[in-house]
Amino acid sequence: MKLIRLMRLKKERQKELKKLARIRSDLKNQVSAKEAQIIEIKKDIKLIELEVQEIKEKIEKLEAQQNQIKKVDEFNALTHEVSTLEKQRHAKELAASDLIDKQNVEEDLLKELQSSLAETDSNSRQLEEEIY
């Protein structure tokens, strides 16, 4: 009778072990996907930072040109262009800020996934020791 119960218990534990293996596999996939997502976010942030720098350089050039212009209409046109570039710069900086916030959230999620994976690995090893 005890042997039958032990065999049933062993089968149940083996099922639990298989379930843990599936969960581990899923968590590993989620960790990999999250890491890839964070890398893409970092690339996007760098790209936006480069675009902001280019806009700043254009603004500096236009402001230097403004100092040399003597006609009011040309000066006003450059002022309008500088204003437009400032708005673009501001929009890009906001986008970069949003991406940085998103990156921080995703990194926190990654830490949680890694913690869950480590816990699942530990539980799996513990269950294997109980079975075998």
JSON list of N, CA and C in Angstrom, two decimals, residues 3-34:
[
{"chain": "A", "resi": 3, "resn": "LEU", "atom": "N", "xyz": [3.87, 1.46, -1.02]},
{"chain": "A", "resi": 3, "resn": "LEU", "atom": "CA", "xyz": [4.59, 1.51, -2.29]},
{"chain": "A", "resi": 3, "resn": "LEU", "atom": "C", "xyz": [3.74, 2.16, -3.37]},
{"chain": "A", "resi": 4, "resn": "ILE", "atom": "N", "xyz": [2.46, 1.84, -3.39]},
{"chain": "A", "resi": 4, "resn": "ILE", "atom": "CA", "xyz": [1.55, 2.44, -4.37]},
{"chain": "A", "resi": 4, "resn": "ILE", "atom": "C", "xyz": [1.46, 3.95, -4.15]},
{"chain": "A", "resi": 5, "resn": "ARG", "atom": "N", "xyz": [1.33, 4.34, -2.87]},
{"chain": "A", "resi": 5, "resn": "ARG", "atom": "CA", "xyz": [1.26, 5.77, -2.56]},
{"chain": "A", "resi": 5, "resn": "ARG", "atom": "C", "xyz": [2.56, 6.48, -2.95]},
{"chain": "A", "resi": 6, "resn": "LEU", "atom": "N", "xyz": [3.66, 5.81, -2.71]},
{"chain": "A", "resi": 6, "resn": "LEU", "atom": "CA", "xyz": [4.96, 6.40, -3.08]},
{"chain": "A", "resi": 6, "resn": "LEU", "atom": "C", "xyz": [5.09, 6.55, -4.58]},
{"chain": "A", "resi": 7, "resn": "MET", "atom": "N", "xyz": [4.59, 5.55, -5.32]},
{"chain": "A", "resi": 7, "resn": "MET", "atom": "CA", "xyz": [4.65, 5.63, -6.78]},
{"chain": "A", "resi": 7, "resn": "MET", "atom": "C", "xyz": [3.76, 6.76, -7.29]},
{"chain": "A", "resi": 8, "resn": "ARG", "atom": "N", "xyz": [2.57, 6.89, -6.69]},
{"chain": "A", "resi": 8, "resn": "ARG", "atom": "CA", "xyz": [1.67, 7.98, -7.08]},
{"chain": "A", "resi": 8, "resn": "ARG", "atom": "C", "xyz": [2.32, 9.34, -6.78]},
{"chain": "A", "resi": 9, "resn": "LEU", "atom": "N", "xyz": [2.91, 9.42, -5.62]},
{"chain": "A", "resi": 9, "resn": "LEU", "atom": "CA", "xyz": [3.57, 10.67, -5.21]},
{"chain": "A", "resi": 9, "resn": "LEU", "atom": "C", "xyz": [4.72, 10.99, -6.16]},
{"chain": "A", "resi": 10, "resn": "LYS", "atom": "N", "xyz": [5.46, 9.95, -6.55]},
{"chain": "A", "resi": 10, "resn": "LYS", "atom": "CA", "xyz": [6.56, 10.17, -7.49]},
{"chain": "A", "resi": 10, "resn": "LYS", "atom": "C", "xyz": [6.04, 10.66, -8.83]},
{"chain": "A", "resi": 11, "resn": "LYS", "atom": "N", "xyz": [4.94, 10.07, -9.32]},
{"chain": "A", "resi": 11, "resn": "LYS", "atom": "CA", "xyz": [4.34, 10.52, -10.58]},
{"chain": "A", "resi": 11, "resn": "LYS", "atom": "C", "xyz": [3.87, 11.96, -10.48]},
{"chain": "A", "resi": 12, "resn": "GLU", "atom": "N", "xyz": [3.25, 12.30, -9.36]},
{"chain": "A", "resi": 12, "resn": "GLU", "atom": "CA", "xyz": [2.79, 13.68, -9.16]},
{"chain": "A", "resi": 12, "resn": "GLU", "atom": "C", "xyz": [3.98, 14.64, -9.17]},
{"chain": "A", "resi": 13, "resn": "ARG", "atom": "N", "xyz": [5.02, 14.25, -8.49]},
{"chain": "A", "resi": 13, "resn": "ARG", "atom": "CA", "xyz": [6.22, 15.10, -8.44]},
{"chain": "A", "resi": 13, "resn": "ARG", "atom": "C", "xyz": [6.85, 15.24, -9.83]},
{"chain": "A", "resi": 14, "resn": "GLN", "atom": "N", "xyz": [6.83, 14.16, -10.60]},
{"chain": "A", "resi": 14, "resn": "GLN", "atom": "CA", "xyz": [7.37, 14.23, -11.95]},
{"chain": "A", "resi": 14, "resn": "GLN", "atom": "C", "xyz": [6.54, 15.16, -12.83]},
{"chain": "A", "resi": 15, "resn": "LYS", "atom": "N", "xyz": [5.21, 15.13, -12.64]},
{"chain": "A", "resi": 15, "resn": "LYS", "atom": "CA", "xyz": [4.34, 16.06, -13.36]},
{"chain": "A", "resi": 15, "resn": "LYS", "atom": "C", "xyz": [4.67, 17.50, -12.97]},
{"chain": "A", "resi": 16, "resn": "GLU", "atom": "N", "xyz": [4.85, 17.72, -11.67]},
{"chain": "A", "resi": 16, "resn": "GLU", "atom": "CA", "xyz": [5.21, 19.05, -11.19]},
{"chain": "A", "resi": 16, "resn": "GLU", "atom": "C", "xyz": [6.54, 19.50, -11.79]},
{"chain": "A", "resi": 17, "resn": "LEU", "atom": "N", "xyz": [7.46, 18.55, -11.88]},
{"chain": "A", "resi": 17, "resn": "LEU", "atom": "CA", "xyz": [8.78, 18.86, -12.43]},
{"chain": "A", "resi": 17, "resn": "LEU", "atom": "C", "xyz": [8.67, 19.25, -13.90]},
{"chain": "A", "resi": 18, "resn": "LYS", "atom": "N", "xyz": [7.83, 18.53, -14.65]},
{"chain": "A", "resi": 18, "resn": "LYS", "atom": "CA", "xyz": [7.61, 18.88, -16.06]},
{"chain": "A", "resi": 18, "resn": "LYS", "atom": "C", "xyz": [6.97, 20.25, -16.18]},
{"chain": "A", "resi": 19, "resn": "LYS", "atom": "N", "xyz": [6.02, 20.52, -15.30]},
{"chain": "A", "resi": 19, "resn": "LYS", "atom": "CA", "xyz": [5.36, 21.82, -15.30]},
{"chain": "A", "resi": 19, "resn": "LYS", "atom": "C", "xyz": [6.38, 22.93, -15.01]},
{"chain": "A", "resi": 20, "resn": "LEU", "atom": "N", "xyz": [7.23, 22.69, -14.04]},
{"chain": "A", "resi": 20, "resn": "LEU", "atom": "CA", "xyz": [8.28, 23.66, -13.72]},
{"chain": "A", "resi": 20, "resn": "LEU", "atom": "C", "xyz": [9.24, 23.86, -14.89]},
{"chain": "A", "resi": 21, "resn": "ALA", "atom": "N", "xyz": [9.52, 22.78, -15.60]},
{"chain": "A", "resi": 21, "resn": "ALA", "atom": "CA", "xyz": [10.41, 22.88, -16.77]},
{"chain": "A", "resi": 21, "resn": "ALA", "atom": "C", "xyz": [9.78, 23.76, -17.84]},
{"chain": "A", "resi": 22, "resn": "ARG", "atom": "N", "xyz": [8.47, 23.61, -18.05]},
{"chain": "A", "resi": 22, "resn": "ARG", "atom": "CA", "xyz": [7.77, 24.47, -19.02]},
{"chain": "A", "resi": 22, "resn": "ARG", "atom": "C", "xyz": [7.79, 25.93, -18.56]},
{"chain": "A", "resi": 23, "resn": "ILE", "atom": "N", "xyz": [7.54, 26.12, -17.29]},
{"chain": "A", "resi": 23, "resn": "ILE", "atom": "CA", "xyz": [7.56, 27.49, -16.75]},
{"chain": "A", "resi": 23, "resn": "ILE", "atom": "C", "xyz": [8.95, 28.10, -16.90]},
{"chain": "A", "resi": 24, "resn": "ARG", "atom": "N", "xyz": [9.97, 27.31, -16.59]},
{"chain": "A", "resi": 24, "resn": "ARG", "atom": "CA", "xyz": [11.35, 27.78, -16.74]},
{"chain": "A", "resi": 24, "resn": "ARG", "atom": "C", "xyz": [11.64, 28.18, -18.17]},
{"chain": "A", "resi": 25, "resn": "SER", "atom": "N", "xyz": [11.23, 27.32, -19.09]},
{"chain": "A", "resi": 25, "resn": "SER", "atom": "CA", "xyz": [11.45, 27.60, -20.51]},
{"chain": "A", "resi": 25, "resn": "SER", "atom": "C", "xyz": [10.74, 28.89, -20.92]},
{"chain": "A", "resi": 26, "resn": "ASP", "atom": "N", "xyz": [9.51, 29.04, -20.47]},
{"chain": "A", "resi": 26, "resn": "ASP", "atom": "CA", "xyz": [8.74, 30.25, -20.77]},
{"chain": "A", "resi": 26, "resn": "ASP", "atom": "C", "xyz": [9.42, 31.49, -20.18]},
{"chain": "A", "resi": 27, "resn": "LEU", "atom": "N", "xyz": [9.88, 31.37, -18.95]},
{"chain": "A", "resi": 27, "resn": "LEU", "atom": "CA", "xyz": [10.56, 32.50, -18.31]},
{"chain": "A", "resi": 27, "resn": "LEU", "atom": "C", "xyz": [11.86, 32.86, -19.03]},
{"chain": "A", "resi": 28, "resn": "LYS", "atom": "N", "xyz": [12.60, 31.84, -19.47]},
{"chain": "A", "resi": 28, "resn": "LYS", "atom": "CA", "xyz": [13.83, 32.11, -20.22]},
{"chain": "A", "resi": 28, "resn": "LYS", "atom": "C", "xyz": [13.52, 32.86, -21.51]},
{"chain": "A", "resi": 29, "resn": "ASN", "atom": "N", "xyz": [12.45, 32.44, -22.19]},
{"chain": "A", "resi": 29, "resn": "ASN", "atom": "CA", "xyz": [12.04, 33.14, -23.41]},
{"chain": "A", "resi": 29, "resn": "ASN", "atom": "C", "xyz": [11.64, 34.57, -23.12]},
{"chain": "A", "resi": 30, "resn": "GLN", "atom": "N", "xyz": [10.91, 34.77, -22.03]},
{"chain": "A", "resi": 30, "resn": "GLN", "atom": "CA", "xyz": [10.50, 36.12, -21.65]},
{"chain": "A", "resi": 30, "resn": "GLN", "atom": "C", "xyz": [11.71, 36.99, -21.31]},
{"chain": "A", "resi": 31, "resn": "VAL", "atom": "N", "xyz": [12.68, 36.42, -20.61]},
{"chain": "A", "resi": 31, "resn": "VAL", "atom": "CA", "xyz": [13.90, 37.16, -20.27]},
{"chain": "A", "resi": 31, "resn": "VAL", "atom": "C", "xyz": [14.64, 37.56, -21.54]},
{"chain": "A", "resi": 32, "resn": "SER", "atom": "N", "xyz": [14.77, 36.63, -22.47]},
{"chain": "A", "resi": 32, "resn": "SER", "atom": "CA", "xyz": [15.46, 36.93, -23.74]},
{"chain": "A", "resi": 32, "resn": "SER", "atom": "C", "xyz": [14.73, 38.01, -24.51]},
{"chain": "A", "resi": 33, "resn": "ALA", "atom": "N", "xyz": [13.41, 37.91, -24.57]},
{"chain": "A", "resi": 33, "resn": "ALA", "atom": "CA", "xyz": [12.62, 38.91, -25.29]},
{"chain": "A", "resi": 33, "resn": "ALA", "atom": "C", "xyz": [12.74, 40.28, -24.62]},
{"chain": "A", "resi": 34, "resn": "LYS", "atom": "N", "xyz": [12.72, 40.30, -23.30]},
{"chain": "A", "resi": 34, "resn": "LYS", "atom": "CA", "xyz": [12.82, 41.57, -22.57]},
{"chain": "A", "resi": 34, "resn": "LYS", "atom": "C", "xyz": [14.20, 42.19, -22.78]}
]
